[in-house]
XYZ file of C-alpha atoms in Angstrom:
609
model
C -32.258 -33.092 -19.084
C -34.839 -30.618 -17.788
C -35.081 -27.480 -19.918
C -36.886 -24.146 -19.668
C -37.977 -22.413 -22.893
C -37.815 -18.818 -21.680
C -39.918 -16.233 -23.585
C -40.222 -12.548 -22.785
C -41.876 -11.583 -26.078
C -44.170 -13.335 -28.518
C -41.549 -13.662 -31.236
C -39.651 -16.111 -28.999
C -42.276 -18.832 -29.535
C -41.212 -19.389 -33.143
C -37.520 -19.405 -32.227
C -37.907 -21.950 -29.441
C -40.447 -24.282 -31.064
C -37.799 -26.276 -33.021
C -35.860 -26.807 -29.780
C -39.071 -28.011 -28.140
C -39.489 -30.496 -30.985
C -35.990 -31.927 -30.431
C -36.462 -32.119 -26.645
C -39.734 -34.003 -27.170
C -38.145 -36.441 -29.593
C -35.459 -37.494 -27.119
C -37.774 -37.498 -24.076
C -36.242 -34.533 -22.270
C -38.570 -32.692 -19.896
C -39.325 -29.077 -20.785
C -41.392 -26.166 -19.487
C -42.338 -22.984 -21.356
C -42.185 -19.699 -19.465
C -43.731 -16.428 -20.602
C -45.281 -13.404 -18.853
C -49.021 -13.278 -18.293
C -49.473 -10.708 -21.085
C -48.705 -13.469 -23.631
C -51.169 -15.984 -22.202
C -53.792 -15.449 -24.905
C -51.287 -15.735 -27.784
C -49.294 -18.777 -26.657
C -49.563 -21.108 -29.688
C -48.729 -24.389 -27.937
C -51.442 -24.565 -25.281
C -51.155 -28.351 -24.899
C -47.501 -28.004 -23.894
C -46.499 -27.585 -20.227
C -46.136 -23.881 -19.468
C -46.119 -21.371 -16.652
C -46.240 -17.615 -16.115
C -44.736 -18.004 -12.637
C -41.050 -17.592 -11.817
C -41.756 -19.619 -8.647
C -42.672 -22.571 -10.868
C -39.314 -22.199 -12.598
C -37.506 -22.255 -9.263
C -39.405 -25.386 -8.250
C -38.792 -26.974 -11.671
C -35.013 -26.932 -10.966
C -33.930 -26.985 -14.607
C -30.648 -28.135 -16.109
C -30.759 -25.714 -19.055
C -32.562 -22.471 -19.904
C -32.838 -21.487 -23.587
C -33.300 -17.721 -23.943
C -33.853 -15.784 -27.200
C -33.907 -12.522 -25.216
C -31.565 -10.285 -23.281
C -32.344 -11.207 -19.662
C -32.890 -14.267 -17.536
C -33.132 -14.576 -13.724
C -29.647 -15.248 -12.357
C -31.057 -17.261 -9.446
C -32.690 -20.012 -11.519
C -30.899 -23.341 -11.543
C -29.563 -24.319 -14.946
C -27.154 -23.456 -17.717
C -28.288 -20.083 -19.086
C -28.050 -20.111 -22.875
C -28.351 -17.101 -25.182
C -29.718 -18.221 -28.548
C -30.577 -14.717 -29.884
C -33.742 -13.205 -31.294
C -32.422 -12.076 -34.655
C -29.551 -11.727 -37.108
C -29.072 -7.944 -37.076
C -25.532 -7.749 -35.720
C -25.305 -4.049 -36.523
C -28.003 -3.129 -34.004
C -26.949 -1.435 -30.800
C -26.677 -4.010 -28.061
C -26.386 -7.163 -30.179
C -22.827 -7.758 -28.981
C -23.300 -6.247 -25.535
C -22.310 -8.660 -22.794
C -24.821 -8.365 -19.964
C -23.289 -11.213 -17.952
C -26.557 -13.143 -17.617
C -25.485 -16.087 -19.793
C -23.131 -19.041 -19.432
C -23.284 -20.045 -23.068
C -23.709 -18.210 -26.386
C -24.886 -20.377 -29.291
C -24.204 -18.374 -32.432
C -25.835 -18.339 -35.854
C -22.808 -18.171 -38.151
C -19.126 -17.101 -38.499
C -19.877 -13.360 -38.469
C -21.342 -13.651 -34.958
C -19.062 -16.407 -33.688
C -15.858 -14.460 -34.323
C -17.105 -11.404 -32.432
C -18.333 -13.399 -29.422
C -15.109 -15.398 -29.233
C -13.237 -12.089 -29.011
C -15.571 -10.987 -26.217
C -15.099 -14.307 -24.429
C -11.351 -13.692 -24.346
C -12.021 -10.307 -22.771
C -14.571 -11.336 -20.095
C -13.643 -14.998 -19.522
C -17.017 -15.858 -17.959
C -18.937 -17.578 -20.769
C -18.387 -20.000 -23.654
C -19.258 -19.756 -27.355
C -20.314 -22.459 -29.833
C -21.609 -22.042 -33.370
C -24.784 -24.035 -34.027
C -26.954 -22.076 -36.458
C -30.301 -20.517 -35.534
C -33.298 -22.813 -34.833
C -35.926 -20.472 -36.244
C -34.469 -21.027 -39.719
C -34.644 -24.824 -39.609
C -38.000 -24.574 -41.365
C -36.251 -23.016 -44.380
C -34.674 -26.393 -45.062
C -37.323 -28.761 -43.727
C -40.610 -27.147 -44.788
C -39.755 -24.420 -47.260
C -42.869 -25.096 -49.351
C -45.277 -25.682 -46.457
C -47.351 -22.592 -47.317
C -47.164 -22.942 -51.109
C -50.806 -23.952 -51.567
C -52.000 -21.138 -49.291
C -49.989 -18.661 -51.345
C -51.378 -19.909 -54.647
C -54.911 -19.590 -53.295
C -54.247 -16.012 -52.150
C -52.760 -14.988 -55.488
C -55.810 -16.395 -57.259
C -58.228 -14.709 -54.846
C -56.630 -11.280 -55.322
C -55.910 -11.796 -59.043
C -52.230 -10.921 -58.726
C -48.887 -12.670 -59.123
C -46.767 -11.226 -56.279
C -46.850 -10.868 -52.511
C -44.976 -7.986 -50.881
C -44.076 -8.105 -47.179
C -43.569 -4.875 -45.226
C -41.888 -5.642 -41.882
C -40.269 -2.573 -40.286
C -38.469 -2.293 -36.966
C -40.346 -0.856 -33.960
C -37.569 1.469 -32.748
C -38.953 5.040 -32.913
C -35.642 6.437 -34.219
C -35.249 3.764 -36.914
C -38.711 2.714 -38.048
C -39.918 3.670 -41.521
C -43.590 3.204 -40.567
C -44.455 6.935 -40.211
C -42.814 7.731 -43.567
C -44.000 4.906 -45.826
C -47.738 5.006 -45.168
C -48.486 6.861 -48.411
C -45.838 4.924 -50.331
C -47.411 1.601 -49.287
C -50.821 2.903 -50.329
C -49.480 3.953 -53.732
C -47.760 0.578 -54.202
C -51.005 -1.267 -53.486
C -53.086 0.874 -55.838
C -50.511 0.990 -58.644
C -49.390 -2.638 -58.798
C -52.354 -4.420 -57.184
C -49.817 -6.751 -55.548
C -50.975 -8.362 -52.318
C -49.214 -6.545 -49.468
C -48.707 -8.048 -46.013
C -47.981 -5.667 -43.127
C -46.231 -7.420 -40.202
C -45.273 -5.308 -37.207
C -43.015 -6.142 -34.283
C -44.823 -6.736 -30.959
C -43.424 -3.448 -29.650
C -44.450 -1.243 -32.575
C -46.133 2.011 -31.512
C -49.899 1.598 -31.356
C -50.230 4.860 -33.297
C -48.741 3.294 -36.415
C -50.488 -0.027 -35.910
C -53.789 1.852 -35.996
C -52.761 3.945 -39.007
C -51.900 0.895 -41.099
C -54.979 -0.917 -39.812
C -57.153 1.874 -41.211
C -55.256 1.631 -44.490
C -55.861 -2.118 -44.710
C -59.557 -1.625 -43.967
C -59.767 0.808 -46.880
C -57.657 -1.072 -49.451
C -58.471 -4.793 -49.828
C -55.044 -5.932 -51.093
C -53.311 -4.591 -47.965
C -53.490 -7.027 -45.047
C -52.307 -6.313 -41.501
C -51.033 -9.627 -40.078
C -51.217 -10.229 -36.326
C -49.796 -13.756 -36.072
C -46.745 -13.792 -33.809
C -44.497 -15.945 -35.991
C -43.356 -14.139 -39.129
C -41.949 -17.269 -40.805
C -45.144 -17.968 -42.762
C -45.059 -14.525 -44.356
C -41.336 -14.708 -45.103
C -41.905 -17.947 -46.997
C -44.904 -16.602 -48.913
C -43.547 -13.169 -49.847
C -41.660 -12.484 -53.086
C -39.976 -9.306 -51.871
C -39.425 -7.624 -48.492
C -39.625 -3.939 -47.546
C -38.009 -2.948 -44.249
C -35.544 -0.546 -42.614
C -33.204 -1.691 -39.830
C -34.821 -4.973 -38.882
C -33.134 -8.339 -38.436
C -35.908 -9.821 -40.566
C -33.909 -8.577 -43.573
C -31.291 -11.251 -42.986
C -33.890 -13.966 -42.516
C -35.427 -13.019 -45.854
C -32.097 -12.825 -47.667
C -31.353 -16.379 -46.519
C -34.339 -17.395 -48.659
C -32.501 -15.819 -51.623
C -35.166 -13.212 -52.329
C -34.772 -9.430 -52.894
C -34.965 -6.809 -50.140
C -35.575 -3.072 -50.134
C -34.703 -1.085 -47.022
C -35.060 2.556 -46.035
C -32.325 4.381 -44.138
C -30.858 1.250 -42.604
C -28.037 1.787 -40.109
C -26.305 -1.387 -41.272
C -22.678 -0.478 -42.132
C -22.332 -3.091 -44.881
C -25.342 -3.276 -47.167
C -25.908 -6.109 -49.631
C -29.385 -5.170 -50.841
C -31.274 -2.156 -52.201
C -31.249 0.625 -49.609
C -32.783 4.078 -50.041
C -31.690 7.189 -48.157
C -35.014 8.906 -48.716
C -38.570 7.675 -48.180
C -39.538 7.847 -51.857
C -39.927 5.782 -55.049
C -41.071 2.607 -53.309
C -43.184 1.398 -56.241
C -40.351 1.911 -58.737
C -37.909 0.067 -56.487
C -40.245 -2.892 -55.981
C -40.809 -3.293 -59.719
C -37.084 -2.980 -60.498
C -36.034 -5.548 -57.877
C -38.686 -8.039 -58.947
C -37.797 -7.720 -62.638
C -34.000 -7.253 -62.572
C -32.889 -8.438 -59.074
C -29.705 -6.253 -59.168
C -28.460 -7.336 -55.725
C -28.524 -11.121 -56.165
C -24.741 -11.525 -55.767
C -24.715 -9.641 -52.456
C -26.960 -12.252 -50.904
C -24.263 -14.911 -51.247
C -22.102 -13.142 -48.640
C -24.936 -13.001 -46.126
C -25.660 -16.690 -46.606
C -22.033 -17.698 -46.039
C -21.245 -15.398 -43.105
C -24.519 -15.018 -41.231
C -26.101 -18.463 -41.485
C -24.422 -21.076 -43.664
C -26.491 -23.972 -42.293
C -28.918 -25.444 -44.815
C -29.508 -28.818 -43.191
C -32.375 -27.816 -40.874
C -30.518 -29.150 -37.830
C -29.637 -26.011 -35.868
C -32.020 -26.873 -33.010
C -30.570 -30.371 -32.844
C -27.030 -28.954 -32.677
C -28.083 -26.621 -29.878
C -29.523 -29.424 -27.752
C -26.527 -31.680 -28.374
C -24.093 -28.865 -27.545
C -25.889 -28.181 -24.267
C -26.005 -31.877 -23.357
C -22.267 -32.230 -23.977
C -21.458 -29.023 -22.107
C -23.438 -30.074 -19.033
C -21.898 -33.547 -19.151
C -18.457 -31.962 -19.041
C -19.042 -28.965 -16.742
C -22.117 -29.805 -14.658
C -25.203 -27.652 -13.968
C -24.732 -24.208 -12.384
C -27.178 -23.377 -9.597
C -27.109 -19.620 -10.207
C -25.220 -16.992 -12.150
C -22.861 -14.646 -10.329
C -23.661 -11.003 -11.058
C -22.819 -7.544 -9.801
C -25.261 -6.022 -7.311
C -26.552 -3.577 -9.938
C -27.381 -6.362 -12.394
C -28.969 -8.484 -9.680
C -31.204 -5.562 -8.752
C -32.156 -5.069 -12.394
C -33.177 -8.712 -12.764
C -35.098 -8.546 -9.482
C -36.999 -5.507 -10.759
C -37.997 -7.389 -13.929
C -38.755 -10.868 -12.609
C -39.067 -10.442 -8.850
C -36.673 -11.356 -6.093
C -35.701 -15.010 -5.619
C -37.729 -16.976 -3.095
C -35.067 -18.270 -0.738
C -37.134 -20.691 1.371
C -38.932 -22.770 -1.211
C -41.708 -25.230 -0.492
C -40.047 -28.637 -0.183
C -42.391 -30.352 -2.639
C -43.715 -32.891 -0.120
C -47.477 -32.755 -0.485
C -49.162 -33.807 2.726
C -52.476 -32.045 2.214
C -54.355 -31.265 -0.990
C -55.965 -27.948 -1.941
C -59.237 -27.234 -3.716
C -59.350 -23.842 -5.440
C -62.852 -22.349 -5.758
C -64.175 -19.515 -7.910
C -67.622 -18.101 -8.510
C -67.841 -16.245 -11.807
C -70.113 -14.188 -14.007
C -68.914 -12.588 -17.260
C -65.200 -12.803 -16.478
C -63.913 -13.247 -20.029
C -61.051 -10.788 -19.414
C -59.874 -12.527 -16.248
C -60.593 -16.213 -16.539
C -57.502 -17.447 -18.401
C -55.163 -15.503 -16.148
C -56.727 -16.545 -12.860
C -56.853 -20.213 -13.873
C -53.176 -20.109 -14.818
C -52.508 -18.403 -11.490
C -54.148 -21.150 -9.397
C -53.308 -24.225 -11.463
C -50.982 -25.458 -8.699
C -54.131 -26.464 -6.755
C -55.053 -30.161 -6.739
C -58.634 -29.417 -7.722
C -60.225 -26.353 -9.343
C -63.996 -25.861 -9.253
C -65.855 -22.946 -10.831
C -69.498 -22.179 -10.138
C -70.592 -19.860 -12.942
C -73.760 -17.768 -12.774
C -74.736 -18.409 -16.427
C -72.226 -16.032 -18.048
C -73.116 -14.560 -21.441
C -69.753 -13.126 -22.584
C -67.869 -16.299 -23.538
C -66.539 -17.075 -20.049
C -68.093 -20.550 -20.048
C -66.496 -21.495 -23.365
C -63.130 -20.280 -22.061
C -63.471 -22.339 -18.886
C -64.241 -25.448 -20.932
C -60.887 -25.057 -22.704
C -59.177 -25.863 -19.384
C -59.244 -29.638 -18.935
C -58.195 -29.457 -15.283
C -61.242 -27.404 -14.219
C -64.667 -28.617 -13.045
C -67.399 -26.248 -14.233
C -70.843 -26.040 -12.617
C -73.420 -23.675 -14.125
C -75.906 -22.423 -11.542
C -78.227 -19.370 -11.375
C -77.091 -16.632 -8.995
C -79.182 -15.872 -5.919
C -76.663 -14.003 -3.788
C -72.973 -14.240 -2.914
C -73.402 -16.199 0.294
C -75.657 -18.750 -1.363
C -73.337 -19.184 -4.345
C -70.174 -19.455 -2.250
C -71.776 -21.856 0.185
C -72.793 -24.070 -2.717
C -69.287 -23.930 -4.179
C -67.789 -24.857 -0.819
C -69.983 -27.956 -0.636
C -68.537 -29.218 -3.947
C -64.912 -29.289 -2.769
C -63.257 -32.700 -2.403
C -60.412 -31.516 -0.177
C -60.460 -29.920 3.258
C -58.091 -27.058 2.493
C -59.829 -24.401 0.386
C -58.343 -21.538 -1.610
C -61.325 -19.283 -2.429
C -60.450 -16.630 -5.001
C -62.200 -13.904 -6.946
C -61.532 -13.830 -10.690
C -59.919 -10.383 -10.454
C -57.380 -11.504 -7.827
C -53.883 -12.866 -8.406
C -51.448 -14.670 -6.144
C -47.887 -13.421 -6.218
C -45.142 -16.027 -6.357
C -44.137 -15.423 -2.710
C -47.776 -15.785 -1.612
C -48.209 -18.973 -3.643
C -45.101 -20.407 -1.997
C -46.380 -19.340 1.423
C -49.725 -21.065 0.782
C -48.036 -24.340 -0.137
C -45.761 -24.217 2.889
C -48.646 -23.307 5.210
C -51.015 -26.035 4.045
C -48.277 -28.666 4.141
C -46.932 -27.751 7.568
C -48.357 -28.301 11.020
C -50.029 -25.247 12.583
C -52.398 -26.803 15.134
C -55.513 -24.756 15.801
C -55.105 -22.378 12.832
C -58.099 -23.132 10.653
C -58.277 -20.069 8.409
C -55.978 -17.405 7.003
C -56.586 -13.826 5.970
C -54.816 -12.396 2.922
C -54.012 -8.705 2.824
C -54.780 -7.282 -0.618
C -52.970 -4.745 -2.760
C -55.621 -2.774 -4.660
C -54.716 -2.018 -8.284
C -56.161 1.132 -9.834
C -55.894 0.027 -13.467
C -52.135 -0.724 -13.638
C -50.894 1.194 -10.600
C -51.098 0.523 -6.868
C -53.670 2.395 -4.784
C -51.797 2.747 -1.506
C -54.396 4.428 0.719
C -58.092 5.431 0.424
C -59.055 2.783 2.989
C -57.572 -0.110 1.019
C -54.268 -0.201 2.918
C -55.790 -2.444 5.600
C -58.052 -4.485 3.299
C -57.949 -8.191 4.082
C -60.181 -11.191 3.446
C -60.297 -14.875 4.249
C -58.947 -16.739 1.245
C -57.428 -19.930 2.709
C -59.272 -22.114 5.200
C -60.385 -25.613 6.140
C -63.775 -26.613 4.769
C -64.563 -28.658 7.868
C -64.096 -25.654 10.161
C -65.982 -22.858 8.413
C -69.329 -21.750 7.050
C -70.731 -18.584 5.476
C -73.249 -16.773 7.669
C -76.657 -16.769 5.911
C -77.559 -13.292 7.198
C -75.142 -11.624 4.759
C -75.819 -11.785 1.028
C -73.041 -9.413 -0.103
C -69.541 -9.048 1.382
C -70.262 -12.474 2.862
C -68.895 -13.340 6.294
C -66.958 -16.503 7.045
C -67.536 -18.067 10.467
C -64.462 -19.968 11.656
C -64.537 -22.698 14.290
C -61.010 -22.138 15.591
C -58.192 -19.635 15.353
C -57.315 -17.465 12.382
C -54.033 -15.997 11.229
C -52.740 -13.680 8.482
C -50.312 -14.666 5.753
C -47.358 -12.366 5.279
C -47.521 -11.844 1.519
C -50.240 -9.836 -0.189
C -52.797 -10.781 -2.823
C -53.068 -8.518 -5.889
C -56.608 -7.211 -6.435
C -57.366 -5.928 -9.962
C -60.794 -4.590 -9.062
C -60.624 -1.238 -10.866
C -60.578 -1.848 -14.631
C -62.110 1.525 -15.501
C -64.491 4.113 -14.057
C -67.639 2.658 -15.607
C -66.859 -0.886 -14.481
C -66.043 0.048 -10.876
C -69.058 2.370 -10.634
C -71.274 -0.513 -11.739
C -69.764 -2.740 -9.028
C -70.335 -0.180 -6.278
C -73.954 0.368 -7.327
C -74.551 -3.388 -7.558
C -73.035 -4.043 -4.120
C -75.056 -1.173 -2.668
C -78.290 -2.539 -4.082
C -77.567 -6.030 -2.778
C -76.728 -4.603 0.633
C -80.112 -2.874 0.566
C -81.854 -6.231 0.152
C -79.877 -7.498 3.114
C -81.053 -4.548 5.240
C -84.620 -4.654 3.981
C -85.728 -6.569 7.082
C -84.583 -3.774 9.389
C -87.405 -1.681 10.767
C -86.463 1.803 9.613
C -86.985 4.047 6.624
C -84.000 5.806 5.049
C -84.068 9.588 5.390
C -81.845 12.576 4.593
C -79.262 11.316 7.099
C -78.811 8.149 5.056
C -78.823 9.920 1.691
C -76.516 12.804 2.577
C -74.580 12.338 5.816
C -73.709 8.634 5.494
C -72.296 8.923 1.928
C -70.498 12.135 2.969
C -69.014 10.394 6.011
C -67.929 7.469 3.827
C -66.150 9.842 1.473
C -64.467 11.926 4.195
C -63.516 8.865 6.227
C -61.728 7.262 3.293
C -60.377 10.464 1.776
C -59.193 12.241 4.948
C -58.963 9.797 7.855
C -57.802 6.863 5.717
C -55.475 9.057 3.657
C -57.149 8.892 0.256
C -55.818 12.410 -0.290
C -52.349 10.858 -0.670
C -53.572 8.850 -3.665
C -54.178 12.033 -5.635
C -56.816 11.912 -8.365
C -57.151 8.138 -7.931
C -58.099 8.701 -4.293
C -60.835 11.164 -5.220
C -62.321 8.722 -7.742
C -62.266 5.690 -5.431
C -63.565 7.550 -2.376
C -66.369 9.089 -4.428
C -67.413 5.734 -5.904
C -67.349 4.071 -2.481
C -69.612 6.851 -1.196
C -71.837 6.335 -4.242
C -72.202 2.700 -3.197
C -73.577 3.842 0.184
C -76.018 6.246 -1.500
C -77.149 3.456 -3.891
C -77.812 1.193 -0.921
C -80.317 3.559 0.670
C -81.866 4.561 -2.637
C -82.580 0.879 -3.331
C -83.745 0.321 0.246
C -86.232 3.153 -0.125
C -87.483 1.672 -3.413
C -87.923 -1.760 -1.819
C -89.866 -0.341 1.128
C -92.133 1.741 -1.107
C -92.818 -1.298 -3.310
C -93.591 -3.346 -0.197
C -96.000 -0.707 1.134
C -97.773 -0.409 -2.206
C -98.029 -4.185 -2.492
């Protein structure tokens, strides 16, 4: 069986890991999927993974395990909802979105409700298996015992309190319990862990971060998987979070504030007060111990640590009986929603027959913020070579973490020299030459594979049009609407002209063409960064023009930058980009001014020398 472990948020890693363990044990093939934003926090970096929906289409899975609410309908495989929590009272927990073929439930409370919904909709099946995230409660309940004992000794206390509120703005207790948490820490000297949901408002993350910086026995935890803290804590403080049920299943006391749960089996307060008193009372007297029995029996009665195993076996049996669906039938509205989240399906996929290999090339300098993402983006290439200009920001160390990448460290002379050197290192004739701030879309990646592995006689190089990103939004005009560069070409048919040292020019011995799909260009990170680039490019262009026999004058310092601005802002419609257009057109004009300022400096230095 081929399975996809489908993650939309970081909390999914801990839910799916036990399933991964079972799949590995019985030699099933699996592939993690998560969006690029989670690349730096993925805890299983040695496992096969992708951030590309195209890769999932090409993987052609039999089963897709999803602890979230959505999954692309067009992916091959049984689509299985395994849930991301136990809070059945939350809005949407029992909403049928029609994305799933199978619901694997945690316990009788959930099973009964989904069976009733199955009778109504008749387009999915329900099986009770237990929840894989809780397998550790049976298998490794004491795994963090020594760590806990060391912490208690370090902070000279005997209890750990966990505060884990929901992120929902209308339900979270975070804005109201800041002072109460502070008072609890100062009064009891208990060690207090703060664990926020990935989607918690940054305002409250920062507020509690400041509190933890000021009070040593308050610790803000940023690890994605909360299980460690659930096992270590002696009592939980929350509101309307599904983590309450996970904690209760460990048979430990809970205090909540203004929970919307209709049936409450723990200590719940209707006002944001008396936290310290409640904590001390629950630790000493545990008045709600009997209520926890109901939760254990109805929500998750499985204590054998085999929920993940039951899930895999259920899926195997279901596929054996019913086969593998190639896609999920949805209404047009739901299809459009999925397309807006994950992109439209690529109908004409590359056939997988590799006739020609690709070398991907990069030249880098201080690209710590881009390097992981771009290497994930181009890992489909048969060879990846990076020529780094002696980076000082940690880029080199990051590159060395990628075992499939060849790193060459070489001082930078100019762009043409560095790219020409990189080109010489390639083992394969077909070259994909990228900048670290560029990303291939899935349709473009598919188009590259089809193009390289098809027969287009005489076409030796391909331009890519680029979509310019102004921070996180598209810059549609300002001269960038027609921006294109050579990115795919045959090594044996090209060379970089030595006369250009910036914005290097590729000479092609043969015909060129343009690929249909666009490259995403994340050039504008912020004003300071882009301004630095424009000044740098201008100065390098000045060195290129230094050999020309003229001295820059007022025409070059005033009229040429002004023309650059007006050309891009008026003639090339930068005005339609609003404030972004003004910024970009100004900075492009600044690059022209910097060129002639540097040229003048070079000529004066030459005359004086």
